[in-house]
Coordinates of C-alpha atoms and ligand atoms in Angstrom, one line a residue:
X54 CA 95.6 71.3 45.0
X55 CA 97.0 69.2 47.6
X56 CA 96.3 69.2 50.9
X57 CA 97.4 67.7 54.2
X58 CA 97.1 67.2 58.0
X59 CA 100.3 68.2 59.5
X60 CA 102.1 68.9 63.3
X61 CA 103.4 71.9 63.9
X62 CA 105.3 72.9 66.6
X63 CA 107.6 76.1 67.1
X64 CA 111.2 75.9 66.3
X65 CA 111.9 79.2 67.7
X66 CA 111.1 82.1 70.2
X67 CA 110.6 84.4 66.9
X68 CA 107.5 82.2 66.0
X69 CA 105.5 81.3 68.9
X70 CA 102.2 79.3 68.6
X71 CA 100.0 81.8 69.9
X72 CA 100.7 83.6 66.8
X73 CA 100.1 81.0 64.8
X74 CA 96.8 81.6 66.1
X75 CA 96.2 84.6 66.3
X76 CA 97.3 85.8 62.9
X77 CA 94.8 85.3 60.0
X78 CA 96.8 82.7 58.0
X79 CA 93.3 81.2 57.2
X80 CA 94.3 77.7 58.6
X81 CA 91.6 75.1 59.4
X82 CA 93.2 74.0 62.8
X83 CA 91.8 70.6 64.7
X84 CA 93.8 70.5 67.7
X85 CA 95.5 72.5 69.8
X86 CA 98.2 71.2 72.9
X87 CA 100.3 72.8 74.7
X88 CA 103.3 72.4 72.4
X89 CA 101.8 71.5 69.1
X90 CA 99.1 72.4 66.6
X91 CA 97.8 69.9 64.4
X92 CA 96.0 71.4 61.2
X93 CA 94.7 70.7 57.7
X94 CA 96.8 73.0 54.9
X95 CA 97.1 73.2 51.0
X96 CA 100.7 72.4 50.5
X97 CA 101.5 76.2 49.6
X98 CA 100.2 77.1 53.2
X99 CA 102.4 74.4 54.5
X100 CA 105.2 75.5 52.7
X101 CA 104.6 79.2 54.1
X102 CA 104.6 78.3 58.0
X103 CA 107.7 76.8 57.3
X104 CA 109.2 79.3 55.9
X105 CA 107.8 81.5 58.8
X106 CA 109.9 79.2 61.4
X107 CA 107.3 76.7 62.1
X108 CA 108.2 72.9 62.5
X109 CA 105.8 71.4 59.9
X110 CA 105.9 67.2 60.2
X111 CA 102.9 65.6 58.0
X112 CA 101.0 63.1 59.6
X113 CA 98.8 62.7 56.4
X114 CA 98.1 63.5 53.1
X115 CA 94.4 64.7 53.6
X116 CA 92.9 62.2 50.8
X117 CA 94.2 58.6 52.1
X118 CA 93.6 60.2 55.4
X119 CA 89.6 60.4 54.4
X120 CA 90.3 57.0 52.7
X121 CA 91.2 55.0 55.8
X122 CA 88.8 56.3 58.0
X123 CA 85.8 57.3 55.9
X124 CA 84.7 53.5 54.8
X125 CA 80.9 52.2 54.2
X126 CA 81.2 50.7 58.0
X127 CA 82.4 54.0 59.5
X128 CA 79.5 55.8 58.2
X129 CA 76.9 52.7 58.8
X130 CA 76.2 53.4 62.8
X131 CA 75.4 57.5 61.9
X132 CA 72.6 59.4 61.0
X133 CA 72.1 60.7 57.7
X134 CA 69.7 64.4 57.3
X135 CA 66.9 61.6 56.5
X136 CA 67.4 58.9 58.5
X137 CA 67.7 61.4 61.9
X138 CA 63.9 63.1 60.8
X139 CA 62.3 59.7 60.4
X140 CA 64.3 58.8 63.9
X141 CA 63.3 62.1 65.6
X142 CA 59.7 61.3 64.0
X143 CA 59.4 57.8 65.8
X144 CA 60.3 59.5 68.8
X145 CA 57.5 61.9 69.0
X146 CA 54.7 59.9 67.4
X147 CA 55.7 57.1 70.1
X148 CA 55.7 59.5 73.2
X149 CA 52.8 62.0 72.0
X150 CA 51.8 63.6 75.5
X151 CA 55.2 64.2 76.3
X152 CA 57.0 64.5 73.1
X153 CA 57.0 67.1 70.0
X154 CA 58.9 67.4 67.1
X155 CA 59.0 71.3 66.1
X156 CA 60.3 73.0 62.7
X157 CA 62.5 75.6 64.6
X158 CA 63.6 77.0 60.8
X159 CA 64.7 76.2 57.7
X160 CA 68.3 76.1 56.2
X161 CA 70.5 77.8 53.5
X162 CA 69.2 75.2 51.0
X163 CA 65.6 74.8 52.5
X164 CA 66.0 71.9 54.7
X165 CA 64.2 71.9 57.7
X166 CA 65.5 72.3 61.3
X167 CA 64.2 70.1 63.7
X168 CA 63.9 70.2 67.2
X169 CA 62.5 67.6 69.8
X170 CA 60.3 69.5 72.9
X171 CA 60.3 67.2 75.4
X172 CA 58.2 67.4 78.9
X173 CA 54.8 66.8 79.9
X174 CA 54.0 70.7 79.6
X175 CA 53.9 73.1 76.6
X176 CA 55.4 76.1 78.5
X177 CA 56.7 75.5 81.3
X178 CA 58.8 77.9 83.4
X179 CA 61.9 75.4 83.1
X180 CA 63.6 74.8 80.3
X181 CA 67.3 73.7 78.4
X182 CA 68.4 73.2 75.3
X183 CA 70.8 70.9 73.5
X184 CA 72.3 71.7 70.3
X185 CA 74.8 69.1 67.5
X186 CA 76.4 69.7 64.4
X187 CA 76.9 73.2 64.1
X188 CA 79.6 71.8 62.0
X189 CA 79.1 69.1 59.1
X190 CA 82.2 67.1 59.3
X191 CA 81.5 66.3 63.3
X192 CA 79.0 63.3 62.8
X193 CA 79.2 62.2 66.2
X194 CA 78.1 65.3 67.6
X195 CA 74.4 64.3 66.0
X196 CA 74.8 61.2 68.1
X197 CA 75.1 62.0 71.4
X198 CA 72.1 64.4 70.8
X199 CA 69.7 62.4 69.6
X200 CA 70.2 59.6 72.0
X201 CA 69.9 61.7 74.9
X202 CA 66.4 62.7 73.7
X203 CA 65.6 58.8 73.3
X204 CA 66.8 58.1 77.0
X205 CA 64.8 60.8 78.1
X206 CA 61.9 59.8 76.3
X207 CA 63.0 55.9 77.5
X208 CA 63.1 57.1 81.2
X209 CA 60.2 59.1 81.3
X210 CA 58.0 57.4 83.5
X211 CA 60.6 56.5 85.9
X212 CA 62.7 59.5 88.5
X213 CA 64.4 61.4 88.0
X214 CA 63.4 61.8 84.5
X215 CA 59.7 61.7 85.1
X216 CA 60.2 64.7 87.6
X217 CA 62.0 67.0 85.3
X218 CA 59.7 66.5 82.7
X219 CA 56.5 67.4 85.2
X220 CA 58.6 70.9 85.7
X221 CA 60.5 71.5 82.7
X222 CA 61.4 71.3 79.3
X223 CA 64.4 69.5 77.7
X224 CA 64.5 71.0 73.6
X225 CA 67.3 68.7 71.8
X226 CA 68.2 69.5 68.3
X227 CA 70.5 67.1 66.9
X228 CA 71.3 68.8 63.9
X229 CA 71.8 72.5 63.7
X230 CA 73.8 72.2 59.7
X231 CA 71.7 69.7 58.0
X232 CA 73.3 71.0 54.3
X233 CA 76.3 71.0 55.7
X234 CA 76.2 67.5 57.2
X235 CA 74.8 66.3 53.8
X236 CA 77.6 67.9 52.1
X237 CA 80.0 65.8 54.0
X238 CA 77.8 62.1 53.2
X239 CA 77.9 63.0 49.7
X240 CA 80.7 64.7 48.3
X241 CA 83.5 66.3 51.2
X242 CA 83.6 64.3 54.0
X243 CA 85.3 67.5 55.6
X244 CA 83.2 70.3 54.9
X245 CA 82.8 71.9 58.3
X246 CA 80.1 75.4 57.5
X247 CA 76.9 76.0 56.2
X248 CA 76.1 75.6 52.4
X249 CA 75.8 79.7 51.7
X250 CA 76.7 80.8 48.3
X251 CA 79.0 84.1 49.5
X252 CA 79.5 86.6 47.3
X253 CA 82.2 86.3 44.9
X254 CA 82.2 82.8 44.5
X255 CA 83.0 80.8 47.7
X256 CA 80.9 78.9 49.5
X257 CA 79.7 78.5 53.1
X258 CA 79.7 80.4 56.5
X259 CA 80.8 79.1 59.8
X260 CA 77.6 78.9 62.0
X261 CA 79.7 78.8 65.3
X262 CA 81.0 82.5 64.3
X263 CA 77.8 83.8 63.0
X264 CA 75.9 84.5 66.8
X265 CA 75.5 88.0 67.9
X266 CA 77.8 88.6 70.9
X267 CA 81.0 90.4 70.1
X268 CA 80.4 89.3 66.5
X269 CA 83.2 89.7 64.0
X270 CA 85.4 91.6 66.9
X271 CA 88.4 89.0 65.8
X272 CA 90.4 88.3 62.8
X273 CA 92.0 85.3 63.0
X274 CA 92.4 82.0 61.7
X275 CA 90.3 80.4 64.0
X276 CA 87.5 83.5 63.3
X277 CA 88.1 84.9 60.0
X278 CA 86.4 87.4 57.7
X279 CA 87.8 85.7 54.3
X280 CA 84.8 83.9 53.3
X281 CA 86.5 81.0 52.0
X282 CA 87.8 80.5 55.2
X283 CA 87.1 77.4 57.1
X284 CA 86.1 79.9 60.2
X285 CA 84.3 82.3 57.8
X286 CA 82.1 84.9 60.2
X287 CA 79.8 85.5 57.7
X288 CA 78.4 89.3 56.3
X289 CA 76.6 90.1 59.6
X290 CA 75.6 88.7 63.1
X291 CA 72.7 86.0 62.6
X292 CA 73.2 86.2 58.3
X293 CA 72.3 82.4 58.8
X294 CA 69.4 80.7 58.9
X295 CA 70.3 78.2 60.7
X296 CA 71.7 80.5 63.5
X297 CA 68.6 82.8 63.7
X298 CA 66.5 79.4 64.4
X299 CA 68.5 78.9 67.1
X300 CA 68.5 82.2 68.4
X301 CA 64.8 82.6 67.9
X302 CA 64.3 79.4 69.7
X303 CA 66.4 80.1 73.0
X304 CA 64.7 83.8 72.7
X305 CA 61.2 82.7 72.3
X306 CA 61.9 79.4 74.6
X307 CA 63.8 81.8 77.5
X308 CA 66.0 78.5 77.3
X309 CA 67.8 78.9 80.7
X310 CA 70.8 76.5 80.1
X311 CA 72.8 75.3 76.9
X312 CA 74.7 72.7 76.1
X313 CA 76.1 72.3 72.5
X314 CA 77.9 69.3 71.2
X315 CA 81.6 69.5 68.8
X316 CA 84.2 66.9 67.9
X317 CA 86.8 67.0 68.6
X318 CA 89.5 66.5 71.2
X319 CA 87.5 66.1 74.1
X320 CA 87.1 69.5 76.2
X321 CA 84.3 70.8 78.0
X322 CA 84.6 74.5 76.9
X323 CA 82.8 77.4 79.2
X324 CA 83.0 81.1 78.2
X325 CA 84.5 83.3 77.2
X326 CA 85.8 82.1 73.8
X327 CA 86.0 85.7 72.6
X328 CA 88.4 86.5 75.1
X329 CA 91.1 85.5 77.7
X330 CA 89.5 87.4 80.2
X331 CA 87.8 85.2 82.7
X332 CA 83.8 85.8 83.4
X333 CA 83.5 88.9 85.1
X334 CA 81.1 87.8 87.4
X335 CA 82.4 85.2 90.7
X336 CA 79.5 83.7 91.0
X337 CA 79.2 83.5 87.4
X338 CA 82.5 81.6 86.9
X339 CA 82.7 79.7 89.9
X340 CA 79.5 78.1 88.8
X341 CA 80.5 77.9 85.1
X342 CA 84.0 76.3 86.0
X343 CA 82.2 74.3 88.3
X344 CA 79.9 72.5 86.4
X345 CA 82.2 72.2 83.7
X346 CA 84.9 70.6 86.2
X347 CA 82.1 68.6 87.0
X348 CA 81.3 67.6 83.9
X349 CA 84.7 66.4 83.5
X350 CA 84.5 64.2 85.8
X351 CA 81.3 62.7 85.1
X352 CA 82.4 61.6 82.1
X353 CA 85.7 60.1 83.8
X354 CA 83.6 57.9 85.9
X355 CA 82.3 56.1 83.2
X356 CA 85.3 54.8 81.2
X357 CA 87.5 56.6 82.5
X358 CA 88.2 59.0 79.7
X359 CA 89.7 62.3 80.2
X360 CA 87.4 65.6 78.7
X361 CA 89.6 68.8 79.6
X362 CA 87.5 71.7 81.4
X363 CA 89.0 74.8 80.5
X364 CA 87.7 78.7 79.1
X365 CA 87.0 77.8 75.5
X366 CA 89.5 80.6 74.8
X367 CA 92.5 78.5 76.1
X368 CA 92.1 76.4 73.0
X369 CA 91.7 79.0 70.4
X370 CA 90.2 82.7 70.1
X371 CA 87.1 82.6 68.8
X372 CA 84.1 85.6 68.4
X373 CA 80.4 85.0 67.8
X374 CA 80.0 81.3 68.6
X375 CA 77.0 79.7 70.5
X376 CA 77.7 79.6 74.1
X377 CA 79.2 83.4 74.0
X378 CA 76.0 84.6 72.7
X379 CA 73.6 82.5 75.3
X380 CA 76.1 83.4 78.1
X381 CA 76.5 86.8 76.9
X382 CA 72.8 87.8 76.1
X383 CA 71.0 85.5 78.7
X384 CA 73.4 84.9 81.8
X385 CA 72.4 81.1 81.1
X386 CA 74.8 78.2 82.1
X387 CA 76.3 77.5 78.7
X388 CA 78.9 74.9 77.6
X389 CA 80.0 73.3 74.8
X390 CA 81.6 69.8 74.4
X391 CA 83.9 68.4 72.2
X392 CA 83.6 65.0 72.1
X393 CA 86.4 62.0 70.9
X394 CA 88.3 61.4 69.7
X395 CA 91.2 62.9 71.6
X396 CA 93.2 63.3 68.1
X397 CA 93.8 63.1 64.7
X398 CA 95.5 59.5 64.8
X399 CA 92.2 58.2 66.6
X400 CA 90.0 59.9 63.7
X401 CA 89.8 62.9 64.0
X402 CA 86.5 63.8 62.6
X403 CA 86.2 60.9 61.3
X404 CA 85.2 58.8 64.8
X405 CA 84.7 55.2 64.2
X406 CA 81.4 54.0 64.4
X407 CA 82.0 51.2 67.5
X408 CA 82.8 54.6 69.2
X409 CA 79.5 56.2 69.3
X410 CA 78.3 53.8 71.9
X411 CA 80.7 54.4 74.5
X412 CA 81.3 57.8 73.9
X413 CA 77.2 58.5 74.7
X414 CA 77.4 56.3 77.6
X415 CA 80.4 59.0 79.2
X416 CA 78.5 61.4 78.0
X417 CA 75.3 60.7 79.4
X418 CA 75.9 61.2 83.5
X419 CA 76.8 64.4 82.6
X420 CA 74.2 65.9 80.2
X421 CA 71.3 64.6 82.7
X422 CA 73.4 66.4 85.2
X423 CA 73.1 69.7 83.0
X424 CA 69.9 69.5 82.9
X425 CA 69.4 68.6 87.0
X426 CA 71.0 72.0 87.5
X427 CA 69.4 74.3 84.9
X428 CA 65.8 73.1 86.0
X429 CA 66.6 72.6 89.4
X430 CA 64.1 75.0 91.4
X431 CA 66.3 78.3 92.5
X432 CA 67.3 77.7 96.0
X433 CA 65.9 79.9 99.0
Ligands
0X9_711 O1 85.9 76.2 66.6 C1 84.8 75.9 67.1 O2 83.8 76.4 66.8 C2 84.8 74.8 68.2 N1 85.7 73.8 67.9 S1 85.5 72.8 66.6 O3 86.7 72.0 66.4 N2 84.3 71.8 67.0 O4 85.2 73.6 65.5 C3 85.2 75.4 69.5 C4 84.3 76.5 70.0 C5 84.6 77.0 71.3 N3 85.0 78.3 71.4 C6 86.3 78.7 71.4 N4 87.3 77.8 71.3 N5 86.6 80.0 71.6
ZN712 ZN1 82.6 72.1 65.9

């Protein structure tokens, strides 16, 4: 079956785009602006939005698409599930008073799931957490990750690092879907969930649905319940390995702040993704927004590229992913990030490899200051 990557826009008041999202027409959608929706469809699904009123324009056929972008050089400057342990390794057996690399779990497929403890302290009172590649396809989000633990581990003798690490904790695991990811090196460059075998055949559960708060209170594209969907929930709240490690970590932990890492289109997301009501709490949301508005433009400053703060809800409806749950269940500062490119033309998924470079480097004012403000004594 053929698939593509198409634009759709709404041709009529009888089809808006909001229900285009909100129906569950099992779409894999990338990108969502204010007038358009950019997608990856079988042809058949194609053919059926049109019919529905949709404006459907293909940008690609998905297989040349993979083609152009997906070369031997593209992949060069990433890790591989191999490559990032023997990486994570060097970092810990270089830095062992401050450093540790901990199993936090094991995946569908038995691979383990590796995080880096970093601070001068086993246990301290202070501590955040950093999570990539709760999806496969989104390579770079292993990137910025993993070379946020080396510039901590780089900087730790000198301020401000050197002071965090005397009162806190900084746990960074770069790669949450390591079956998944090596899925994606070695046979579908696209493959976004876990490696699950669901029943009756299909494979693969979305981890970034699969967290316990408000689980499986949607049905939608962008949060489905067919598991062949790209956005498949999964049976039950934490059916995943890969999710309980991260939940057992942040429980056992009391990780106080989160930060996880997506590609893309270049948002800093802050809760509620589950729905379009704002946090509850002012305090709450003004400090949420804030940082995230911060965060923003933190990462302007640098090369002056534009990251969109909004409520992760304004880009699509989603229940059960990360940042609910530790906002949710722990009242923690939580965000996530989607990183570049800003579209589909630039890559997509597919970022070039000269990109991962300056995309850390925006990225990097702003996850030091995420981690100033979680372990920042409480003031008073
Ligand atoms: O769909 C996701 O899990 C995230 N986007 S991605 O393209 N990386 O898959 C966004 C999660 C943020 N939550 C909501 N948008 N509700
Ligand atoms: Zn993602």
């Amino acid at each position: 079956m053929a698939s593509l990557i198409a634009r759709v826009t709404s041709s009529s008041a009888r089809s808006p785009l909001t229900r285009l999202l909100t129906a569950p027409l099992g779409l894999d959608v990338w990108e969502v602006g204010p007038d358009h929706v950019v997608l990856q469809a079988e042809e058949v699904q194609a053919d059926r939005l049109e019919a529905m009123g949709y404006l459907v324009e293909q940008l690609q056929m998905t297989e040349p698409y993979v083609s152009a972008f997906a070369t031997e050089a593209a992949a060069a400057g990433y890790h591989t599930v191999a490559t990032l342990e023997q990486d994570l390794r060097r970092l810990a057996d270089g830095h062992p008073e401050i450093a540790e690399l901990v199993e936090i779990g094991r995946s569908v497929e038995g691979r383990p799931l590796w995080a880096l403890r970093i601070g001068e302290r086993r246990g301290s009172a202070r501590k955040v957490a950093f999570f990539g590649c709760h999806h496969a396809r989104e390579w770079i989000s292993v990137e910025v990750p993993y070379r946020l633990a080396e510039h901590l581990l780089d900087n730790s003798s000198s301020e401000p690092v050197q002071g965090w690490l005397q009162q806190g904790e900084v746990w960074v695991a770069p790669m949450v879907n390591p079956d998944g990811h090596e899925h994606t090196r070695t046979t579908d460059r696209l493959w976004r969930k876990n490696r699950r075998r669901n029943e009756r055949g299909s494979i693969g559960v979305d981890p970034n649905r699969n967290y316990g708060y408000m689980w499986g209170t949607l049905d939608v594209s962008t949060s489905s319940h067919v598991p062949s969907d790209q956005t498949y929930v999964g049976p039950r709240a934490f059916s995943e390995p890969e999710v309980r490690a991260v939940r057992d970590l942040v429980a056992r932990q009391l990780i106080g702040g989160v930060l996880s890492y997506h590609s893309y289109s270049q948002l800093v997301l802050y809760p509620w993704g589950y729905t379009d009501d704002a946090i509850e709490d002012e305090a709450d949301l003004s400090s949420m927004r804030g940082l995230a508005e911060d965060i923003q433009d933190l990462v302007k400053g640098v090369h002056g590229t534009t990251y969109v703060a909004q409520q992760a809800s304004q880009l699509y409806p989603t229940a059960g992913d990360t940042t609910d749950w530790t906002y949710g269940e722990y009242d923690v500062p939580s965000l996530t990030i989607e990183l570049r490119p800003a579209s589909a033309l630039e890559g997509g998924f597919i970022l070039p490899a000269d990109q991962i470079e300056p995309c850390w480097e925006e990225n990097r004012p702003a996850a030091l200051e995420f981690i100033r403000r979680v372990l920042a004594p409480p003031q008073g």
